[in-house]
Coordinates of N, CA and C in Angstrom, one line a residue:
M1 N 132.2 11.3 -67.0 CA 131.3 10.9 -68.1 C 132.1 10.1 -69.1
K2 N 133.3 10.5 -69.4 CA 134.2 9.8 -70.4 C 134.6 8.4 -69.9
L3 N 134.8 8.3 -68.6 CA 135.2 7.1 -68.0 C 134.0 6.1 -68.1
A4 N 132.8 6.6 -68.0 CA 131.6 5.7 -68.1 C 131.5 5.2 -69.5
I5 N 131.7 6.1 -70.5 CA 131.7 5.7 -71.9 C 132.7 4.6 -72.2
V6 N 133.9 4.8 -71.7 CA 135.0 3.8 -71.9 C 134.6 2.5 -71.3
F7 N 134.1 2.5 -70.1 CA 133.7 1.3 -69.3 C 132.6 0.6 -70.1
I8 N 131.6 1.3 -70.6 CA 130.5 0.6 -71.4 C 131.1 0.1 -72.7
T9 N 132.0 0.8 -73.3 CA 132.6 0.3 -74.5 C 133.4 -1.0 -74.2
V10 N 134.1 -1.1 -73.1 CA 134.9 -2.3 -72.8 C 134.0 -3.4 -72.5
I11 N 132.8 -3.2 -71.9 CA 131.9 -4.3 -71.6 C 131.3 -4.8 -72.9
L12 N 130.9 -3.8 -73.8 CA 130.3 -4.3 -75.1 C 131.3 -5.0 -75.9
T13 N 132.6 -4.6 -75.9 CA 133.6 -5.3 -76.7 C 133.9 -6.6 -76.1
T14 N 133.7 -6.8 -74.8 CA 133.9 -8.1 -74.2 C 132.9 -9.1 -74.7
W15 N 131.7 -8.6 -74.9 CA 130.6 -9.4 -75.3 C 130.5 -9.6 -76.9
C16 N 131.4 -9.0 -77.6 CA 131.4 -9.0 -79.0 C 131.8 -10.4 -79.5
L17 N 131.5 -10.7 -80.8 CA 131.7 -12.0 -81.3 C 133.1 -12.3 -81.8
R18 N 134.0 -11.2 -81.8 CA 135.3 -11.4 -82.4 C 136.1 -12.2 -81.4
D19 N 137.0 -13.1 -81.9 CA 137.8 -13.9 -81.2 C 139.0 -13.1 -80.6
P20 N 139.3 -13.2 -79.3 CA 140.4 -12.4 -78.7 C 141.7 -12.7 -79.4
H21 N 141.9 -13.9 -79.8 CA 143.2 -14.2 -80.5 C 143.3 -13.5 -81.8
T22 N 142.2 -13.4 -82.5 CA 142.2 -12.6 -83.8 C 142.5 -11.2 -83.6
V23 N 141.8 -10.6 -82.5 CA 142.0 -9.2 -82.2 C 143.5 -8.9 -81.9
L24 N 144.2 -9.7 -81.2 CA 145.6 -9.5 -80.8 C 146.5 -10.0 -81.9
G25 N 146.0 -10.8 -82.9 CA 146.9 -11.3 -83.9 C 147.8 -12.4 -83.5
V26 N 147.4 -13.2 -82.5 CA 148.2 -14.3 -82.1 C 147.5 -15.6 -82.4
S27 N 148.2 -16.7 -82.3 CA 147.6 -18.0 -82.6 C 146.9 -18.5 -81.3
K28 N 146.1 -19.5 -81.5 CA 145.3 -20.1 -80.3 C 146.3 -20.8 -79.3
T29 N 147.5 -21.2 -79.8 CA 148.4 -21.9 -78.9 C 149.5 -20.9 -78.4
A30 N 149.3 -19.6 -78.5 CA 150.3 -18.6 -78.1 C 150.5 -18.7 -76.6
S31 N 151.8 -18.4 -76.3 CA 152.1 -18.4 -74.8 C 151.7 -17.1 -74.2
K32 N 151.7 -17.0 -72.9 CA 151.3 -15.8 -72.2 C 152.2 -14.6 -72.6
S33 N 153.5 -14.9 -72.7 CA 154.4 -13.9 -73.1 C 154.2 -13.3 -74.5
D34 N 153.8 -14.2 -75.4 CA 153.5 -13.8 -76.8 C 152.2 -12.9 -76.8
I35 N 151.2 -13.3 -76.0 CA 150.0 -12.6 -75.9 C 150.3 -11.2 -75.3
Q36 N 151.2 -11.1 -74.3 CA 151.5 -9.9 -73.7 C 152.3 -9.0 -74.6
K37 N 153.2 -9.5 -75.4 CA 153.9 -8.7 -76.4 C 153.0 -8.1 -77.4
A38 N 152.1 -9.0 -77.9 CA 151.1 -8.5 -78.9 C 150.2 -7.4 -78.4
Y39 N 149.8 -7.6 -77.1 CA 148.9 -6.6 -76.5 C 149.7 -5.2 -76.3
R40 N 150.9 -5.3 -75.8 CA 151.7 -4.1 -75.6 C 151.9 -3.3 -77.0
K41 N 152.2 -4.1 -78.0 CA 152.5 -3.5 -79.3 C 151.2 -2.8 -79.8
L42 N 150.0 -3.5 -79.7 CA 148.8 -2.9 -80.2 C 148.3 -1.7 -79.3
A43 N 148.6 -1.9 -78.0 CA 148.2 -0.8 -77.1 C 148.9 0.5 -77.3
R44 N 150.2 0.4 -77.6 CA 151.0 1.5 -78.0 C 150.5 2.1 -79.3
K45 N 150.2 1.3 -80.2 CA 149.7 1.7 -81.6 C 148.4 2.5 -81.5
Y46 N 147.5 1.9 -80.7 CA 146.1 2.5 -80.7 C 145.8 3.3 -79.5
H47 N 146.7 3.7 -78.7 CA 146.4 4.5 -77.5 C 145.9 5.8 -77.9
P48 N 144.7 6.3 -77.4 CA 144.1 7.5 -77.8 C 145.0 8.7 -77.7
D49 N 145.9 8.8 -76.8 CA 146.8 9.9 -76.6 C 147.9 9.9 -77.7
V50 N 148.2 8.8 -78.3 CA 149.3 8.7 -79.2 C 148.8 8.6 -80.7
S51 N 147.8 7.8 -80.9 CA 147.3 7.6 -82.3 C 146.4 8.7 -82.8
K52 N 146.6 9.0 -84.0 CA 145.7 10.1 -84.7 C 144.6 9.5 -85.5
E53 N 144.4 8.2 -85.4 CA 143.3 7.5 -86.2 C 142.0 7.9 -85.5
P54 N 140.9 8.1 -86.3 CA 139.6 8.5 -85.8 C 139.0 7.4 -84.9
N55 N 139.3 6.2 -85.1 CA 138.6 5.1 -84.2 C 139.7 4.5 -83.3
A56 N 140.7 5.2 -83.0 CA 141.8 4.6 -82.1 C 141.3 4.2 -80.8
E57 N 140.4 5.0 -80.2 CA 139.9 4.6 -78.8 C 139.1 3.3 -78.8
E58 N 138.3 3.1 -79.9 CA 137.5 1.9 -80.0 C 138.4 0.7 -80.1
K59 N 139.4 0.8 -81.0 CA 140.4 -0.2 -81.2 C 141.2 -0.5 -79.9
F60 N 141.6 0.5 -79.2 CA 142.3 0.4 -78.0 C 141.5 -0.4 -76.9
T61 N 140.2 -0.1 -76.8 CA 139.4 -0.8 -75.8 C 139.1 -2.2 -76.3
E62 N 139.0 -2.4 -77.6 CA 138.9 -3.8 -78.1 C 140.1 -4.7 -77.8
V63 N 141.3 -4.1 -78.0 CA 142.5 -4.8 -77.7 C 142.6 -5.0 -76.2
A64 N 142.3 -4.1 -75.3 CA 142.3 -4.2 -73.9 C 141.3 -5.3 -73.4
A65 N 140.2 -5.4 -74.0 CA 139.2 -6.4 -73.6 C 139.6 -7.8 -74.1
A66 N 140.3 -7.9 -75.3 CA 140.8 -9.2 -75.7 C 141.9 -9.7 -74.8
Y67 N 142.8 -8.8 -74.4 CA 143.9 -9.1 -73.5 C 143.4 -9.6 -72.2
E68 N 142.4 -8.9 -71.7 CA 141.8 -9.3 -70.4 C 141.1 -10.6 -70.5
A69 N 140.4 -10.9 -71.6 CA 139.7 -12.2 -71.8 C 140.7 -13.3 -71.8
L70 N 141.9 -13.1 -72.4 CA 142.9 -14.2 -72.5 C 143.7 -14.4 -71.3
T71 N 143.9 -13.3 -70.5 CA 144.8 -13.5 -69.3 C 144.1 -13.6 -68.0
K72 N 142.7 -13.4 -68.0 CA 142.0 -13.4 -66.8 C 142.0 -14.8 -66.2
E73 N 142.4 -14.9 -64.9 CA 142.4 -16.1 -64.2 C 141.0 -16.4 -63.7
P74 N 140.5 -17.6 -63.7 CA 139.2 -17.9 -63.1 C 139.1 -17.7 -61.6
E75 N 138.0 -17.1 -61.2 CA 137.9 -16.8 -59.8 C 137.6 -18.1 -59.0
P76 N 138.2 -18.2 -57.8 CA 137.9 -19.4 -57.0 C 136.5 -19.4 -56.6
Q77 N 135.9 -20.6 -56.6 CA 134.5 -20.7 -56.1 C 134.5 -20.8 -54.6
Q78 N 133.5 -20.0 -54.1 CA 133.4 -20.1 -52.6 C 132.1 -20.9 -52.3
H79 N 132.3 -21.9 -51.4 CA 131.3 -22.8 -51.1 C 130.8 -22.4 -49.7
Q80 N 129.5 -22.7 -49.4 CA 129.0 -22.5 -48.1 C 129.6 -23.5 -47.2
Q81 N 129.8 -23.1 -45.9 CA 130.4 -24.0 -45.0 C 129.3 -24.9 -44.4
R82 N 129.5 -26.1 -44.2 CA 128.6 -27.0 -43.6 C 129.0 -27.4 -42.1
P83 N 128.2 -26.9 -41.2 CA 128.5 -27.3 -39.8 C 128.2 -28.8 -39.6
R84 N 128.6 -29.4 -38.5 CA 128.5 -30.8 -38.2 C 127.1 -31.4 -38.3
G85 N 126.1 -30.6 -38.2 CA 124.7 -31.2 -38.2 C 124.1 -31.3 -39.6
G86 N 124.8 -30.9 -40.6 CA 124.3 -31.0 -42.0 C 123.6 -29.8 -42.5
G87 N 123.4 -28.8 -41.6 CA 122.8 -27.5 -42.0 C 123.8 -26.6 -42.7
Y88 N 123.4 -25.4 -43.0 CA 124.3 -24.5 -43.7 C 124.7 -23.4 -42.8
Q89 N 125.9 -22.9 -43.0 CA 126.3 -21.7 -42.2 C 126.8 -20.7 -43.2
Q90 N 126.3 -19.5 -43.0 CA 126.7 -18.4 -43.9 C 127.2 -17.2 -43.1
E91 N 128.3 -16.6 -43.6 CA 128.8 -15.5 -42.9 C 129.1 -14.3 -43.9
F92 N 129.0 -13.1 -43.3 CA 129.3 -11.9 -44.1 C 129.8 -10.9 -43.2
Y93 N 130.4 -9.8 -43.7 CA 131.0 -8.7 -43.0 C 130.2 -7.5 -43.3
F94 N 130.0 -6.7 -42.2 CA 129.3 -5.4 -42.4 C 130.0 -4.4 -41.4
N95 N 130.4 -3.3 -41.9 CA 131.1 -2.3 -41.1 C 132.3 -2.9 -40.3
G96 N 133.0 -3.9 -40.9 CA 134.1 -4.5 -40.2 C 133.8 -5.5 -39.2
K97 N 132.5 -5.9 -39.0 CA 132.1 -6.9 -38.1 C 131.6 -8.1 -38.8
R98 N 131.9 -9.3 -38.2 CA 131.6 -10.5 -38.9 C 130.2 -11.0 -38.3
F99 N 129.3 -11.4 -39.2 CA 128.1 -12.0 -38.8 C 127.9 -13.4 -39.4
T100 N 127.4 -14.3 -38.6 CA 127.3 -15.7 -39.0 C 125.9 -16.2 -38.8
F101 N 125.3 -16.8 -39.7 CA 123.9 -17.3 -39.6 C 124.0 -18.8 -39.9
S102 N 123.3 -19.6 -39.1 CA 123.2 -21.0 -39.3 C 121.8 -21.4 -39.5
S103 N 121.6 -22.5 -40.3 CA 120.2 -23.0 -40.5 C 120.2 -24.5 -40.5
G104 N 119.2 -25.0 -39.9 CA 118.9 -26.4 -39.8 C 120.1 -27.2 -39.2
G105 N 119.9 -28.5 -39.3 CA 120.9 -29.5 -38.9 C 121.3 -29.5 -37.4
G106 N 120.6 -30.2 -36.7 CA 120.9 -30.3 -35.3 C 122.0 -31.3 -35.1
F107 N 122.5 -31.4 -33.9 CA 123.6 -32.4 -33.6 C 123.1 -33.7 -33.3

């Protein structure tokens, strides 16, 4: 139950209007190492097991969400494969087996 509350808090803080740079206290031109140093410092300060502040858990999740927003790499886009006929081919895996479906596009 507590994990679900933390997860929801992280999602809500990710959608918040605060700038991640402001949350971590770094400039917009900060390097990755500066961002990581600021995150580690604030994570130690606001960790719920260490901090005695009443809202330490919320601050900790806000800091974690800001760090994730700044360091998250964009996911590579996956495109549908086009067979030689101009149709589309789509594949997926189910129970360890590969299934492929083709549509349209004759040779």
